[in-house]
Every structure is written in C-alpha cells, then in structure tokens.
Coordinates of C-alpha atoms in Angstrom, one line a residue:
M1 CA 161.9 16.7 73.5
I2 CA 163.7 19.5 75.7
L3 CA 163.5 17.2 79.0
T4 CA 164.7 14.0 76.9
S5 CA 167.7 16.4 75.2
A6 CA 168.2 17.3 78.7
L7 CA 168.6 13.9 80.2
Q8 CA 170.7 12.2 77.3
A9 CA 173.1 15.5 78.2
I10 CA 173.3 15.1 81.5
G11 CA 173.7 11.3 80.6
L12 CA 177.1 12.1 78.8
F13 CA 178.4 14.7 80.9
I14 CA 178.3 11.5 83.6
A15 CA 180.2 9.9 81.6
T16 CA 182.6 11.3 80.3
N17 CA 183.8 13.4 83.2
I18 CA 182.8 11.8 86.2
D19 CA 187.1 10.7 86.5
D20 CA 187.8 14.9 86.9
I21 CA 186.4 14.8 90.5
I22 CA 189.7 13.3 91.6
V23 CA 191.8 15.8 89.7
L24 CA 190.0 18.4 90.5
S25 CA 189.6 17.4 94.0
L26 CA 193.9 17.0 94.1
F27 CA 194.0 20.7 92.7
F28 CA 192.0 21.8 95.9
A29 CA 193.9 19.5 98.0
R30 CA 196.8 21.3 96.3
G31 CA 195.3 24.7 96.6
A32 CA 194.1 24.4 100.5
G33 CA 194.6 27.3 102.5
Q34 CA 195.0 29.9 99.9
R35 CA 192.4 32.9 98.8
G36 CA 190.8 32.0 95.6
T37 CA 191.6 28.9 95.1
T38 CA 188.1 28.0 94.5
T39 CA 187.2 30.7 91.9
R40 CA 190.9 29.9 90.1
I41 CA 189.9 26.3 89.5
A42 CA 186.6 27.2 88.7
L43 CA 187.5 29.3 86.1
G44 CA 190.5 27.5 84.6
Q45 CA 188.0 23.9 84.5
Y46 CA 185.2 26.2 82.8
L47 CA 188.3 27.7 80.0
G48 CA 189.4 24.0 79.5
F49 CA 185.7 23.0 79.3
A50 CA 184.9 25.9 76.6
G51 CA 188.3 24.6 74.5
I52 CA 186.3 21.3 74.4
L53 CA 183.4 22.3 73.4
G54 CA 184.9 24.3 70.8
A55 CA 186.9 21.8 69.6
A56 CA 184.1 19.4 69.5
V57 CA 181.6 21.6 67.6
L58 CA 184.5 23.3 65.6
V59 CA 185.1 19.2 64.4
S60 CA 181.6 18.4 64.2
L61 CA 181.0 21.1 62.0
G62 CA 183.3 19.7 59.5
A63 CA 186.6 22.0 60.4
G64 CA 188.2 18.8 60.7
A65 CA 191.3 20.9 59.7
F66 CA 191.8 23.1 62.9
L67 CA 191.8 19.6 64.7
P68 CA 192.8 16.4 63.1
P69 CA 191.9 13.4 64.8
E70 CA 195.8 12.2 64.8
V71 CA 196.6 15.4 67.0
I72 CA 193.7 15.2 70.2
P73 CA 196.3 11.8 71.6
Y74 CA 198.7 14.4 72.4
F75 CA 197.0 16.7 74.3
G76 CA 198.5 13.8 76.6
L77 CA 201.8 15.7 76.4
I78 CA 200.2 18.6 78.4
P79 CA 199.0 16.8 82.0
L80 CA 202.5 14.5 81.7
S81 CA 204.5 17.9 81.4
L82 CA 202.6 19.3 84.5
G83 CA 203.2 16.1 86.2
L84 CA 206.6 15.9 86.0
W85 CA 207.0 19.6 86.6
A86 CA 205.2 18.6 90.1
A87 CA 206.6 15.2 91.0
W88 CA 210.2 17.5 90.1
Q89 CA 209.0 20.5 92.4
A90 CA 208.3 18.1 95.1
W91 CA 211.2 16.2 95.0
R92 CA 213.2 19.0 95.2
E93 CA 212.1 20.7 98.3
D94 CA 213.2 20.3 101.9
D95 CA 211.5 17.9 103.7
D96 CA 211.9 19.7 106.8
D97 CA 209.6 22.5 105.6
D98 CA 206.6 21.2 107.4
E99 CA 204.9 25.1 107.4
A100 CA 205.1 25.2 103.6
K101 CA 203.6 21.7 103.1
V102 CA 200.6 23.1 105.4
E103 CA 200.4 26.2 103.6
G104 CA 199.4 24.9 100.2
K105 CA 200.5 26.0 97.5
N106 CA 199.0 28.6 94.9
V107 CA 197.3 26.7 91.6
A108 CA 196.8 28.3 88.5
V109 CA 193.9 29.0 86.3
W110 CA 195.9 27.7 83.2
T111 CA 197.4 24.5 84.7
V112 CA 193.8 23.7 85.6
A113 CA 192.8 24.8 82.3
G114 CA 195.3 23.1 80.2
V115 CA 194.4 19.4 82.4
T116 CA 191.3 19.9 81.7
F117 CA 191.7 20.6 78.1
A118 CA 194.0 17.8 77.5
N119 CA 192.0 15.1 80.0
G120 CA 189.3 16.0 77.2
G121 CA 190.4 14.4 74.2
D122 CA 187.7 11.4 75.0
N123 CA 184.9 14.0 75.3
I124 CA 185.7 15.2 72.1
G125 CA 185.7 12.0 70.4
V126 CA 182.1 11.3 72.4
Y127 CA 180.8 14.9 71.8
V128 CA 181.5 14.8 67.8
P129 CA 179.5 12.1 66.7
V130 CA 176.3 12.9 68.8
F131 CA 176.8 16.5 67.5
L132 CA 176.3 15.2 64.3
S133 CA 173.5 13.3 65.0
I134 CA 171.4 15.9 66.5
G135 CA 170.1 19.5 65.1
P136 CA 172.1 22.7 65.8
T137 CA 169.4 24.0 68.4
A138 CA 169.9 20.5 70.2
V139 CA 173.9 20.8 70.5
V140 CA 173.4 24.9 71.9
A141 CA 171.0 22.8 74.6
Y142 CA 173.8 20.2 75.2
C143 CA 175.7 22.6 75.3
I144 CA 174.1 25.1 77.8
V145 CA 173.6 21.6 80.2
F146 CA 177.1 20.9 79.8
L147 CA 178.6 24.5 81.2
A148 CA 176.1 24.6 84.0
L149 CA 177.5 21.0 85.4
V150 CA 180.5 22.2 85.2
A151 CA 179.9 24.2 88.4
V152 CA 178.0 21.1 89.9
L153 CA 181.8 19.2 89.0
V154 CA 183.6 21.9 90.7
G155 CA 181.5 21.7 93.6
L156 CA 181.6 17.9 93.9
A157 CA 185.4 17.7 94.1
R158 CA 185.5 20.7 96.3
F159 CA 183.1 19.0 98.7
V160 CA 184.7 15.5 97.9
A161 CA 188.3 17.4 99.0
T162 CA 187.1 19.0 102.0
R163 CA 185.9 16.2 103.6
R164 CA 187.8 15.6 106.8
P165 CA 189.5 11.7 106.4
I166 CA 189.4 12.6 102.5
A167 CA 191.1 16.1 103.2
E168 CA 193.6 14.5 105.6
V169 CA 194.9 11.9 103.0
L170 CA 195.0 14.3 100.0
E171 CA 197.1 16.5 102.3
R172 CA 199.2 14.1 103.7
W173 CA 199.4 12.5 100.2
E174 CA 198.9 15.5 97.3
H175 CA 202.7 16.3 96.8
I176 CA 203.1 12.6 95.9
L177 CA 199.7 11.9 94.4
F178 CA 198.9 15.0 92.3
P179 CA 202.1 14.3 89.8
I180 CA 201.8 10.3 89.8
V181 CA 197.9 11.5 88.8
L182 CA 198.8 14.0 86.2
I183 CA 201.8 12.0 84.9
G184 CA 199.2 8.7 84.6
L185 CA 196.8 11.1 83.2
G186 CA 199.0 11.7 80.6
I187 CA 200.3 8.4 79.3
A188 CA 197.0 7.3 79.0
I189 CA 195.7 9.7 77.0
L190 CA 198.6 9.1 74.9
V191 CA 198.6 5.4 74.5
S192 CA 194.6 5.3 74.3
G193 CA 195.0 7.5 71.6
G194 CA 197.5 5.6 69.7
A195 CA 200.3 8.4 70.2
F196 CA 202.9 5.6 70.0
G197 CA 201.1 3.6 67.1
V198 CA 199.3 1.2 69.8

C-alpha cells in the first residue's frame, strides 16, 4: 500500500508540475553566471511549493475560509506582474550593453517562490480532492514524496538549461522569453480559473 501511494504521488506530481521545467529553466538562464543561482532557485521553488501544499492541506481539512476557491485564479496576477516588470526592464536596457547580457541577472528567492505558488492554482485544485479521498497518513506520505521530487524537478530544469544548444538559445532569447512566459502563465491562470467570468 505504501508503494502504491508513493507511485500515485509520483504520477500526480509529474502531471501537475511538468510545466515548471520550462519556467525553472528560464530562471536558470536568467541567473547564468551568478553565484548561488541554483540555491536561490531551489529555495524559492521549495517555498512556493510548500505554500501550495499548505493551501491544499488547509482546504482539504475544511479550512476553506483561508483560501476560497474564487481567489485561486487571481494568483495569476503574480506572474503577470513579474512578467510585465521583466518586460519593462528588458525594454529599458541598452541594446549595446553586451557585457550586462552575458553576466546574467540575480534571481530572487521571492520571485521564484511567487511564480511557483501562482502557477500552483491547478495543483491545489487537483491535490484537494485527492487529499480528501485518502487518510491523513497518506496525505503526509504524498507531501514527503512531493517535497523530495521538487529537488528532482530543480535538478532536471538545471540540466535542461545547461545543455549547450538549449543554453545558447535561452541565453540569446531569455530577455524576451522570460517576460513572455510569465505574462502568458499569468493570463492562462486568470482565464482558466474564470477570473474574467469566462
């Protein structure tokens, strides 16, 4: 039964977090050449994912007052705002400043955590019914498996971002891709959650 729960948790994690590889890879590309980038990204991913798990557990325990379902789509405003800010900064930068482009940018823990949490609205929506259908011990087991897999997810994103062909594309286009992905992610979360009444 423990093995079955672990396998189910692994499948659930993969299904709900596969899209994070792209976002995390862009964070790695953005922080290329900066000391501590991996640590900050991992810490931010863990903080954001802990928030997702905390919200899912609270909601599944009947604490819906802390996180009403109508609020979840508005988490899309976090990546949307960060994406607009990144686009404004990219537009503001001097195109001739090649040294600054190569240097990379510092990736903040709170940025990764905010994007991770905002992108987790669908995770919360999927985890709550699962957590409601299993016992408290299984919920703890799921959370432990999920938190172990966060490290695998970060490692996989780092691997993808550091492959030479991919790294070259990300390095060349990161200043455009990063805002586009965040803005797209924010809009997708808002629209799919019905924030605009559709």
